[in-house]
């Protein structure tokens, strides 16, 4: 008798609208990057679903915005507690959905989700408004801040729940309601979080999650006349479309976009610490962090020594199955993205660049069930012109280019020589030099002798084509509220 194969079962997600899970007629395949196989069906939402979510958010706004900051903080803290109680489940799911290692999700992504809710639950208590006396007019003037209304939030696939909650937490803490759209490639943890909303005391309609693509669901959301505010993290090209769609409605926009971040390493740097940190800043999360180092400029007198030691350290940065705790990197997000990243390495080679390690040089030893996954080893390139696309365009993968410089002025010029301006790192023991260079670099964030140390009170965002606006602490408070001046004649 012929055996019949058992039908494969998939995880099927549903939109979360008005406090209820709502099924969708159409779905998108979502892949497990570590195996290259479909494992999840994500709603392919459109106008109908977005309209329903916006209507639910509008209905919930009067009651939620009327609650005191303390009452809203209690809900955020409860949600933080619930996510933390399920941290391991969230970490496993984030790894499976995005391709990152379980260890990275467990120690970076999900703890930051918890911290986002806890931080913004109380940050509201520490901001003050302005007051001005005009005694000669017999007037007293002061400012108040009011929630904007329905906030449209769109987050990317690289740090899925981490960046989604970076937007949701301040939006609802300040009294707004939310319609959020995660990336269709990494939707599972957002859906899991929706299961905790009712238990956390989030009223129906305060947080609505719509799953689907940017051109279909996202486009309707950003062009909706009843959504006065959009916070977006993603590509510069998509941000241009969002700006165009939002312009007729004069919406408030916060756009956190790409980066082509330089590391500038002077001869007096602590080389051991520098190499250890720069390997991490170049390759963490498969290089799929907007803050990752993409270009390394090294003072010529130590360039050769640095390159040898850096390549040796990069070769020790292990890539493989995400569940293996000995691996530093897992799989890239998709087959298409892997091919794009590989194309930059091929371009570098065709232009005479030297591929020191990684793609095309070092082979990965993967189990049979993972050989169709989207893996790429840490790749180091030298000998590339500053005008090359490899040095100019965001690659967003485990690829970094290394080049020498001779003077401080040249280092700053090279660092600023791209259209992006998100982040930079500077390595030197000279305090005056690091202050001087940090001031001259065109970047929204500059780390010196460290990387990715974040104080959530401080502004986050980029210059040039790396974005518009800032979020974090007071900046988020200002973005998610409208200021009003009140004058009282007495």
Tab-separated table of C-alpha atoms in Angstrom:
chain	number	residue	atom	x	y	z
A	1	UNK	CA	0.000	0.000	0.000
A	2	UNK	CA	1.402	3.386	-1.007
A	3	UNK	CA	2.158	5.743	1.854
A	4	UNK	CA	0.706	9.254	1.686
A	5	UNK	CA	2.716	12.097	3.103
A	6	UNK	CA	1.111	13.938	5.983
A	7	UNK	CA	-0.085	17.432	4.985
A	8	UNK	CA	2.178	20.107	6.394
A	9	UNK	CA	0.572	22.327	9.020
A	10	UNK	CA	1.332	26.042	9.159
A	11	UNK	CA	1.057	28.677	11.833
A	12	UNK	CA	-1.772	30.947	10.647
A	13	UNK	CA	-1.810	34.498	11.992
A	14	UNK	CA	-4.801	36.805	12.366
A	15	UNK	CA	-5.096	40.577	12.565
A	16	UNK	CA	-5.781	42.103	15.972
A	17	UNK	CA	-8.520	44.739	15.684
A	18	UNK	CA	-10.605	46.237	18.471
A	19	UNK	CA	-9.341	43.740	21.023
A	20	UNK	CA	-10.232	40.688	18.910
A	21	UNK	CA	-8.407	38.403	16.504
A	22	UNK	CA	-9.940	38.783	13.055
A	23	UNK	CA	-9.212	36.218	10.299
A	24	UNK	CA	-8.158	37.373	6.841
A	25	UNK	CA	-9.198	35.790	3.541
A	26	UNK	CA	-5.794	36.123	1.877
A	27	UNK	CA	-2.380	35.185	3.206
A	28	UNK	CA	1.328	35.582	2.475
A	29	UNK	CA	3.885	32.808	2.904
A	30	UNK	CA	6.417	33.455	5.672
A	31	UNK	CA	9.687	31.509	5.617
A	32	UNK	CA	11.934	30.136	8.319
A	33	UNK	CA	15.272	31.666	7.197
A	34	UNK	CA	17.301	28.897	8.845
A	35	UNK	CA	15.737	26.198	6.649
A	36	UNK	CA	14.318	28.134	3.683
A	37	UNK	CA	10.899	26.521	4.202
A	38	UNK	CA	7.452	28.115	4.559
A	39	UNK	CA	6.203	27.700	8.112
A	40	UNK	CA	3.693	30.503	8.621
A	41	UNK	CA	0.781	32.183	6.835
A	42	UNK	CA	0.548	35.948	7.403
A	43	UNK	CA	-2.597	37.986	6.616
A	44	UNK	CA	-2.396	39.897	3.335
A	45	UNK	CA	-4.397	42.824	4.669
A	46	UNK	CA	-5.699	45.697	2.585
A	47	UNK	CA	-8.070	48.642	2.738
A	48	UNK	CA	-10.905	46.819	4.525
A	49	UNK	CA	-8.702	45.638	7.397
A	50	UNK	CA	-6.913	48.987	7.784
A	51	UNK	CA	-10.230	50.881	7.786
A	52	UNK	CA	-11.561	48.603	10.532
A	53	UNK	CA	-8.405	49.060	12.622
A	54	UNK	CA	-8.435	52.857	12.275
A	55	UNK	CA	-12.133	52.939	13.226
A	56	UNK	CA	-11.402	50.852	16.339
A	57	UNK	CA	-8.483	53.109	17.293
A	58	UNK	CA	-10.608	56.251	16.835
A	59	UNK	CA	-13.352	54.815	19.007
A	60	UNK	CA	-10.908	53.918	21.782
A	61	UNK	CA	-9.075	57.264	21.752
A	62	UNK	CA	-11.378	59.431	23.923
A	63	UNK	CA	-11.355	57.066	26.898
A	64	UNK	CA	-7.673	56.120	26.672
A	65	UNK	CA	-6.458	59.707	26.253
A	66	UNK	CA	-8.575	60.774	29.244
A	67	UNK	CA	-6.822	58.315	31.563
A	68	UNK	CA	-4.087	59.639	33.810
A	69	UNK	CA	-0.428	58.944	32.977
A	70	UNK	CA	-0.299	56.750	36.082
A	71	UNK	CA	-3.239	54.613	34.900
A	72	UNK	CA	-1.654	54.157	31.471
A	73	UNK	CA	1.715	53.367	33.092
A	74	UNK	CA	0.149	50.517	35.066
A	75	UNK	CA	-0.991	48.907	31.809
A	76	UNK	CA	2.443	49.281	30.169
A	77	UNK	CA	4.186	47.795	33.187
A	78	UNK	CA	1.789	44.849	33.252
A	79	UNK	CA	2.471	44.205	29.568
A	80	UNK	CA	6.214	44.334	30.275
A	81	UNK	CA	5.796	41.798	33.080
A	82	UNK	CA	3.837	39.435	30.829
A	83	UNK	CA	6.391	39.579	27.997
A	84	UNK	CA	9.182	38.989	30.501
A	85	UNK	CA	7.330	35.978	31.935
A	86	UNK	CA	7.219	34.502	28.417
A	87	UNK	CA	10.718	35.668	27.413
A	88	UNK	CA	11.964	32.269	26.244
A	89	UNK	CA	8.903	31.653	24.056
A	90	UNK	CA	9.315	35.063	22.453
A	91	UNK	CA	13.066	34.526	21.918
A	92	UNK	CA	12.539	31.149	20.239
A	93	UNK	CA	9.808	32.593	18.012
A	94	UNK	CA	11.854	35.658	17.043
A	95	UNK	CA	14.788	33.463	16.082
A	96	UNK	CA	12.654	31.136	13.982
A	97	UNK	CA	10.910	34.016	12.230
A	98	UNK	CA	13.910	36.292	11.586
A	99	UNK	CA	16.890	33.919	11.370
A	100	UNK	CA	18.901	35.465	14.210
A	101	UNK	CA	20.403	33.269	16.901
A	102	UNK	CA	18.227	32.327	19.837
A	103	UNK	CA	20.974	33.706	22.090
A	104	UNK	CA	20.752	37.148	20.452
A	105	UNK	CA	16.966	37.208	20.711
A	106	UNK	CA	17.165	36.038	24.319
A	107	UNK	CA	19.754	38.589	25.436
A	108	UNK	CA	19.057	41.574	23.164
A	109	UNK	CA	15.676	41.621	21.387
A	110	UNK	CA	13.207	40.505	24.029
A	111	UNK	CA	14.848	42.170	27.066
A	112	UNK	CA	14.746	45.427	25.087
A	113	UNK	CA	11.008	44.884	24.417
A	114	UNK	CA	10.457	44.665	28.177
A	115	UNK	CA	12.648	47.726	28.740
A	116	UNK	CA	10.764	49.753	26.104
A	117	UNK	CA	7.481	49.340	27.979
A	118	UNK	CA	9.005	49.952	31.404
A	119	UNK	CA	11.008	52.978	30.321
A	120	UNK	CA	8.151	54.792	28.601
A	121	UNK	CA	5.685	53.872	31.342
A	122	UNK	CA	7.474	56.265	33.694
A	123	UNK	CA	9.346	58.684	31.406
A	124	UNK	CA	6.173	60.745	31.052
A	125	UNK	CA	6.403	61.708	34.728
A	126	UNK	CA	9.769	63.416	34.226
A	127	UNK	CA	8.907	65.934	31.503
A	128	UNK	CA	7.794	69.458	32.309
A	129	UNK	CA	5.933	72.069	30.293
A	130	UNK	CA	6.717	75.782	29.964
A	131	UNK	CA	5.307	78.775	31.818
A	132	UNK	CA	5.858	82.471	31.084
A	133	UNK	CA	4.727	85.482	33.116
A	134	UNK	CA	3.784	88.750	31.347
A	135	UNK	CA	3.152	90.969	34.365
A	136	UNK	CA	3.049	94.161	32.278
A	137	UNK	CA	0.134	92.650	30.346
A	138	UNK	CA	-1.447	91.042	33.380
A	139	UNK	CA	-1.115	87.634	31.735
A	140	UNK	CA	0.242	84.213	32.519
A	141	UNK	CA	1.039	81.858	29.642
A	142	UNK	CA	1.784	78.156	29.805
A	143	UNK	CA	1.991	75.138	27.516
A	144	UNK	CA	0.200	71.816	27.650
A	145	UNK	CA	0.804	68.684	25.630
A	146	UNK	CA	-2.035	66.591	24.221
A	147	UNK	CA	-1.998	63.196	22.472
A	148	UNK	CA	-2.244	63.461	18.695
A	149	UNK	CA	-4.862	60.756	18.022
A	150	UNK	CA	-4.425	57.562	16.006
A	151	UNK	CA	-0.725	56.784	15.464
A	152	UNK	CA	0.305	54.774	12.411
A	153	UNK	CA	3.406	52.715	13.224
A	154	UNK	CA	5.407	50.703	10.683
A	155	UNK	CA	8.368	48.595	11.819
A	156	UNK	CA	11.036	46.554	9.982
A	157	UNK	CA	12.105	42.904	9.959
A	158	UNK	CA	15.588	43.086	11.495
A	159	UNK	CA	14.653	43.690	15.161
A	160	UNK	CA	10.944	42.918	14.878
A	161	UNK	CA	9.350	43.255	18.310
A	162	UNK	CA	12.229	45.367	19.666
A	163	UNK	CA	11.533	48.182	17.169
A	164	UNK	CA	7.751	47.748	17.073
A	165	UNK	CA	7.499	48.293	20.835
A	166	UNK	CA	9.962	51.214	20.633
A	167	UNK	CA	7.059	52.893	18.815
A	168	UNK	CA	4.004	51.391	20.537
A	169	UNK	CA	5.219	52.113	24.096
A	170	UNK	CA	5.631	55.924	23.814
A	171	UNK	CA	2.578	56.217	21.563
A	172	UNK	CA	0.164	54.697	24.076
A	173	UNK	CA	1.987	56.084	27.137
A	174	UNK	CA	1.233	59.597	25.884
A	175	UNK	CA	-2.446	58.746	25.334
A	176	UNK	CA	-2.582	57.934	21.635
A	177	UNK	CA	-4.151	54.826	20.168
A	178	UNK	CA	-2.311	52.756	17.604
A	179	UNK	CA	-2.608	50.983	14.277
A	180	UNK	CA	0.682	49.163	13.746
A	181	UNK	CA	2.006	47.169	10.813
A	182	UNK	CA	5.032	44.929	11.404
A	183	UNK	CA	7.004	43.579	8.457
A	184	UNK	CA	5.170	40.763	6.683
A	185	UNK	CA	8.403	38.750	6.921
A	186	UNK	CA	8.546	38.859	10.736
A	187	UNK	CA	5.048	39.083	12.171
A	188	UNK	CA	4.870	36.239	14.681
A	189	UNK	CA	6.064	37.934	17.876
A	190	UNK	CA	3.738	40.901	17.312
A	191	UNK	CA	0.861	38.421	17.022
A	192	UNK	CA	2.045	36.670	20.200
A	193	UNK	CA	2.119	39.987	22.045
A	194	UNK	CA	-1.496	40.644	21.016
A	195	UNK	CA	-2.471	37.529	22.998
A	196	UNK	CA	-1.261	39.315	26.154
A	197	UNK	CA	-3.095	42.608	25.576
A	198	UNK	CA	-6.336	41.749	27.359
A	199	UNK	CA	-4.540	40.265	30.364
A	200	UNK	CA	-2.375	43.381	30.597
A	201	UNK	CA	-5.493	45.559	30.718
A	202	UNK	CA	-5.053	47.171	27.284
A	203	UNK	CA	-8.583	48.311	26.356
A	204	UNK	CA	-10.009	47.143	23.005
A	205	UNK	CA	-8.910	49.398	20.155
A	206	UNK	CA	-5.952	51.006	21.932
A	207	UNK	CA	-3.484	48.735	20.111
A	208	UNK	CA	-4.460	47.298	16.724
A	209	UNK	CA	-2.029	45.181	14.694
A	210	UNK	CA	-2.497	44.764	10.941
A	211	UNK	CA	-0.328	42.275	9.072
A	212	UNK	CA	0.532	42.618	5.405
A	213	UNK	CA	2.787	44.235	2.837
A	214	UNK	CA	3.865	47.850	2.564
A	215	UNK	CA	2.405	48.517	-0.903
A	216	UNK	CA	-0.977	47.130	0.140
A	217	UNK	CA	-1.615	47.556	3.892
A	218	UNK	CA	1.093	50.116	4.633
A	219	UNK	CA	0.093	52.410	1.787
A	220	UNK	CA	-3.520	52.575	2.970
A	221	UNK	CA	-2.390	53.290	6.535
A	222	UNK	CA	-0.024	56.177	5.688
A	223	UNK	CA	-2.577	57.709	3.320
A	224	UNK	CA	-5.496	57.455	5.736
A	225	UNK	CA	-6.979	60.887	6.572
A	226	UNK	CA	-7.773	59.836	10.164
A	227	UNK	CA	-4.173	58.869	10.984
A	228	UNK	CA	-2.399	62.182	11.720
A	229	UNK	CA	0.973	60.718	12.711
A	230	UNK	CA	3.314	58.153	11.142
A	231	UNK	CA	6.434	56.633	12.716
A	232	UNK	CA	8.390	54.485	10.264
A	233	UNK	CA	11.622	52.523	10.434
A	234	UNK	CA	12.892	51.056	7.167
A	235	UNK	CA	14.372	51.948	3.796
A	236	UNK	CA	14.926	55.428	2.390
A	237	UNK	CA	12.963	54.532	-0.768
A	238	UNK	CA	9.885	53.540	1.260
A	239	UNK	CA	10.213	56.702	3.357
A	240	UNK	CA	10.051	58.796	0.200
A	241	UNK	CA	6.761	57.105	-0.700
A	242	UNK	CA	5.412	57.656	2.819
A	243	UNK	CA	6.323	61.346	2.617
A	244	UNK	CA	4.461	61.699	-0.682
A	245	UNK	CA	1.348	59.893	0.604
A	246	UNK	CA	1.336	61.899	3.857
A	247	UNK	CA	1.908	65.323	2.324
A	248	UNK	CA	-1.746	66.115	1.439
A	249	UNK	CA	-2.681	65.660	5.114
A	250	UNK	CA	0.325	67.464	6.691
A	251	UNK	CA	0.980	64.463	8.958
A	252	UNK	CA	3.618	64.376	11.662
A	253	UNK	CA	6.413	62.118	10.431
A	254	UNK	CA	9.292	60.355	12.145
A	255	UNK	CA	11.440	58.437	9.669
A	256	UNK	CA	14.349	56.275	10.891
A	257	UNK	CA	16.111	55.030	7.783
A	258	UNK	CA	19.283	53.331	6.615
A	259	UNK	CA	22.918	53.792	7.490
A	260	UNK	CA	26.380	53.307	5.997
A	261	UNK	CA	28.166	53.705	9.283
A	262	UNK	CA	31.910	54.370	9.559
A	263	UNK	CA	34.350	53.291	12.244
A	264	UNK	CA	37.374	55.589	12.440
A	265	UNK	CA	40.339	53.985	14.152
A	266	UNK	CA	43.326	56.117	15.098
A	267	UNK	CA	46.824	54.774	15.775
A	268	UNK	CA	46.542	55.388	19.517
A	269	UNK	CA	43.439	53.197	19.900
A	270	UNK	CA	43.365	50.218	22.254
A	271	UNK	CA	43.624	47.741	19.387
A	272	UNK	CA	42.498	44.618	21.248
A	273	UNK	CA	39.360	46.262	22.586
A	274	UNK	CA	38.766	47.981	19.252
A	275	UNK	CA	38.962	44.764	17.218
A	276	UNK	CA	36.740	42.817	19.601
A	277	UNK	CA	34.061	45.532	19.536
A	278	UNK	CA	34.339	46.306	15.813
A	279	UNK	CA	33.828	42.656	14.881
A	280	UNK	CA	30.647	42.780	16.944
A	281	UNK	CA	29.570	46.138	15.492
A	282	UNK	CA	30.147	44.864	11.949
A	283	UNK	CA	28.509	41.445	12.125
A	284	UNK	CA	25.986	41.311	14.997
A	285	UNK	CA	22.541	40.048	14.004
A	286	UNK	CA	24.026	39.015	10.609
A	287	UNK	CA	24.911	42.679	10.012
A	288	UNK	CA	21.177	43.359	9.849
A	289	UNK	CA	21.134	46.331	12.222
A	290	UNK	CA	20.870	49.880	10.905
A	291	UNK	CA	23.641	50.835	13.371
A	292	UNK	CA	26.140	48.192	12.220
A	293	UNK	CA	29.571	49.287	11.053
A	294	UNK	CA	29.874	49.025	7.287
A	295	UNK	CA	33.081	50.984	6.569
A	296	UNK	CA	36.257	50.845	8.671
A	297	UNK	CA	38.907	53.539	8.229
A	298	UNK	CA	42.239	52.810	9.944
A	299	UNK	CA	45.195	55.150	10.381
A	300	UNK	CA	47.851	53.976	7.940
A	301	UNK	CA	50.594	53.330	10.512
A	302	UNK	CA	48.521	50.502	12.075
A	303	UNK	CA	46.471	49.527	9.011
A	304	UNK	CA	48.330	46.306	8.149
A	305	UNK	CA	48.405	45.093	11.749
A	306	UNK	CA	44.723	45.897	12.207
A	307	UNK	CA	43.684	44.131	9.004
A	308	UNK	CA	45.479	40.891	9.875
A	309	UNK	CA	44.079	40.802	13.407
A	310	UNK	CA	40.590	41.874	12.318
A	311	UNK	CA	40.330	39.187	9.613
A	312	UNK	CA	41.493	36.561	12.127
A	313	UNK	CA	38.807	37.723	14.593
A	314	UNK	CA	36.128	37.802	11.874
A	315	UNK	CA	36.925	34.180	10.991
A	316	UNK	CA	36.187	33.232	14.603
A	317	UNK	CA	32.744	34.874	14.389
A	318	UNK	CA	30.744	31.695	13.815
A	319	UNK	CA	27.775	31.472	11.477
A	320	UNK	CA	25.366	28.559	11.615
A	321	UNK	CA	22.137	27.115	12.974
A	322	UNK	CA	20.418	29.747	15.171
A	323	UNK	CA	19.647	27.299	17.977
A	324	UNK	CA	23.337	26.424	18.496
A	325	UNK	CA	24.592	28.576	21.395
A	326	UNK	CA	28.141	28.479	20.018
A	327	UNK	CA	27.098	30.409	16.890
A	328	UNK	CA	27.343	34.212	16.746
A	329	UNK	CA	25.199	34.618	13.635
A	330	UNK	CA	22.241	32.774	12.191
A	331	UNK	CA	20.608	33.157	8.769
A	332	UNK	CA	19.779	36.285	6.779
A	333	UNK	CA	16.116	37.202	6.459
A	334	UNK	CA	15.335	35.888	2.957
A	335	UNK	CA	16.706	34.297	-0.180
A	336	UNK	CA	16.304	37.592	-2.043
A	337	UNK	CA	18.212	39.510	0.604
A	338	UNK	CA	21.007	36.917	0.678
A	339	UNK	CA	21.367	37.249	-3.084
A	340	UNK	CA	21.460	41.041	-2.807
A	341	UNK	CA	24.214	40.932	-0.166
A	342	UNK	CA	26.184	38.405	-2.218
A	343	UNK	CA	25.901	40.675	-5.263
A	344	UNK	CA	27.800	43.415	-3.404
A	345	UNK	CA	30.629	40.991	-2.650
A	346	UNK	CA	30.713	39.951	-6.305
A	347	UNK	CA	30.807	43.607	-7.338
A	348	UNK	CA	33.697	44.276	-4.965
A	349	UNK	CA	35.625	41.363	-6.454
A	350	UNK	CA	34.957	42.566	-10.002
A	351	UNK	CA	36.316	45.995	-9.062
A	352	UNK	CA	39.585	44.526	-7.816
A	353	UNK	CA	38.694	44.273	-4.138
A	354	UNK	CA	40.293	41.619	-1.943
A	355	UNK	CA	37.881	39.282	-0.141
A	356	UNK	CA	39.877	38.309	2.949
A	357	UNK	CA	37.344	35.978	4.505
A	358	UNK	CA	33.702	35.005	4.316
A	359	UNK	CA	31.633	34.829	1.133
A	360	UNK	CA	33.351	32.731	-1.535
A	361	UNK	CA	36.370	32.115	0.704
A	362	UNK	CA	35.184	30.217	3.783
A	363	UNK	CA	32.714	27.344	3.552
A	364	UNK	CA	29.965	26.815	6.103
A	365	UNK	CA	29.369	23.365	7.576
A	366	UNK	CA	25.586	23.148	7.943
A	367	UNK	CA	23.321	20.217	8.856
A	368	UNK	CA	21.349	18.748	5.945
A	369	UNK	CA	18.051	20.321	7.055
A	370	UNK	CA	19.638	23.804	7.066
A	371	UNK	CA	21.474	23.705	3.736
A	372	UNK	CA	18.624	25.572	2.027
A	373	UNK	CA	18.761	28.330	4.653
A	374	UNK	CA	20.046	31.834	3.953
A	375	UNK	CA	23.494	31.796	5.551
A	376	UNK	CA	26.556	33.902	4.859
A	377	UNK	CA	29.807	34.028	6.858
A	378	UNK	CA	31.348	37.259	8.134
A	379	UNK	CA	33.022	38.902	5.140
A	380	UNK	CA	35.896	41.417	5.140
A	381	UNK	CA	36.857	43.371	1.995
A	382	UNK	CA	39.699	45.772	1.252
A	383	UNK	CA	41.022	47.593	-1.809
A	384	UNK	CA	37.723	49.250	-2.746
A	385	UNK	CA	37.376	52.829	-4.000
A	386	UNK	CA	35.345	55.240	-1.840
A	387	UNK	CA	33.146	55.909	-4.887
A	388	UNK	CA	32.215	52.234	-5.307
A	389	UNK	CA	28.598	51.217	-4.659
A	390	UNK	CA	30.034	48.756	-2.137
A	391	UNK	CA	31.285	51.750	-0.101
A	392	UNK	CA	28.305	53.993	-0.806
A	393	UNK	CA	25.176	51.833	-0.542
A	394	UNK	CA	23.690	50.145	2.510
A	395	UNK	CA	24.366	46.393	2.221
A	396	UNK	CA	22.644	45.344	5.463
A	397	UNK	CA	24.496	42.079	5.790
A	398	UNK	CA	27.668	40.588	7.336
A	399	UNK	CA	29.992	42.560	5.042
A	400	UNK	CA	32.463	45.284	6.007
A	401	UNK	CA	35.071	47.192	3.990
A	402	UNK	CA	38.422	48.316	5.417
A	403	UNK	CA	40.567	51.185	4.091
A	404	UNK	CA	43.498	53.313	5.348
A	405	UNK	CA	43.661	57.064	6.037
A	406	UNK	CA	46.550	59.442	6.769
A	407	UNK	CA	45.163	62.500	8.567
A	408	UNK	CA	42.300	63.406	10.871
A	409	UNK	CA	40.789	65.639	8.186
A	410	UNK	CA	40.910	62.800	5.670
A	411	UNK	CA	39.264	60.405	8.137
A	412	UNK	CA	36.394	62.828	8.748
A	413	UNK	CA	36.006	63.468	5.026
A	414	UNK	CA	35.836	59.744	4.285
A	415	UNK	CA	33.446	59.161	7.168
A	416	UNK	CA	31.105	61.859	5.844
A	417	UNK	CA	31.480	60.835	2.220
A	418	UNK	CA	28.154	59.005	1.836
A	419	UNK	CA	24.519	60.112	1.607
A	420	UNK	CA	23.688	58.509	4.965
A	421	UNK	CA	24.346	59.856	8.454
A	422	UNK	CA	22.970	57.537	11.094
A	423	UNK	CA	25.848	56.376	13.321
A	424	UNK	CA	29.639	56.302	13.636
A	425	UNK	CA	32.298	54.986	15.986
A	426	UNK	CA	35.618	56.637	16.833
A	427	UNK	CA	38.560	54.855	18.427
A	428	UNK	CA	41.304	56.855	20.161
A	429	UNK	CA	42.796	57.430	23.628
A	430	UNK	CA	43.063	61.177	22.878
A	431	UNK	CA	40.079	62.814	24.604
A	432	UNK	CA	40.401	66.060	22.668
A	433	UNK	CA	40.508	64.170	19.380
A	434	UNK	CA	37.392	62.088	20.024
A	435	UNK	CA	35.408	65.202	20.998
A	436	UNK	CA	36.678	67.022	17.915
A	437	UNK	CA	35.937	64.206	15.491
A	438	UNK	CA	32.558	63.384	17.041
A	439	UNK	CA	31.478	66.982	16.489
A	440	UNK	CA	32.557	66.970	12.831
A	441	UNK	CA	31.025	63.657	11.836
A	442	UNK	CA	27.646	63.904	10.116
A	443	UNK	CA	25.879	61.250	12.176
A	444	UNK	CA	22.972	61.248	14.594
A	445	UNK	CA	24.824	58.937	16.996
A	446	UNK	CA	28.568	58.764	17.619
A	447	UNK	CA	30.114	56.159	19.916
A	448	UNK	CA	33.722	56.528	21.033
A	449	UNK	CA	35.657	53.457	22.197
A	450	UNK	CA	32.393	51.485	22.383
A	451	UNK	CA	29.317	50.547	20.347
A	452	UNK	CA	25.564	50.194	20.875
A	453	UNK	CA	25.475	51.503	24.417
A	454	UNK	CA	22.063	53.168	24.494
A	455	UNK	CA	20.468	55.552	26.968
A	456	UNK	CA	16.778	55.601	26.014
A	457	UNK	CA	16.493	59.155	27.340
A	458	UNK	CA	18.662	60.443	24.502
A	459	UNK	CA	17.604	61.239	20.912
A	460	UNK	CA	17.773	58.454	18.334
A	461	UNK	CA	17.809	59.239	14.610
A	462	UNK	CA	19.972	60.195	11.695
A	463	UNK	CA	21.109	63.023	9.439
A	464	UNK	CA	20.952	63.350	5.645
A	465	UNK	CA	19.152	60.374	4.077
A	466	UNK	CA	19.214	58.426	7.329
A	467	UNK	CA	15.993	60.007	8.445
A	468	UNK	CA	13.819	62.831	9.671
A	469	UNK	CA	13.167	63.548	13.339
A	470	UNK	CA	14.290	61.900	16.555
A	471	UNK	CA	12.712	59.466	19.009
A	472	UNK	CA	13.589	58.465	22.565
A	473	UNK	CA	12.852	60.079	25.935
A	474	UNK	CA	11.822	63.702	25.525
A	475	UNK	CA	11.897	63.471	21.722
A	476	UNK	CA	9.295	60.693	21.719
A	477	UNK	CA	7.213	62.690	24.193
A	478	UNK	CA	7.281	65.666	21.843
A	479	UNK	CA	6.633	63.608	18.703
A	480	UNK	CA	3.639	61.718	20.065
A	481	UNK	CA	2.006	64.863	21.494
A	482	UNK	CA	0.917	68.274	20.203
A	483	UNK	CA	1.956	71.356	22.129
A	484	UNK	CA	-0.616	74.043	22.911
A	485	UNK	CA	0.022	77.527	24.325
A	486	UNK	CA	-2.564	78.900	26.761
A	487	UNK	CA	-2.652	82.541	27.871
A	488	UNK	CA	-4.720	83.639	30.876
A	489	UNK	CA	-5.556	87.311	31.463
A	490	UNK	CA	-5.855	88.114	35.175
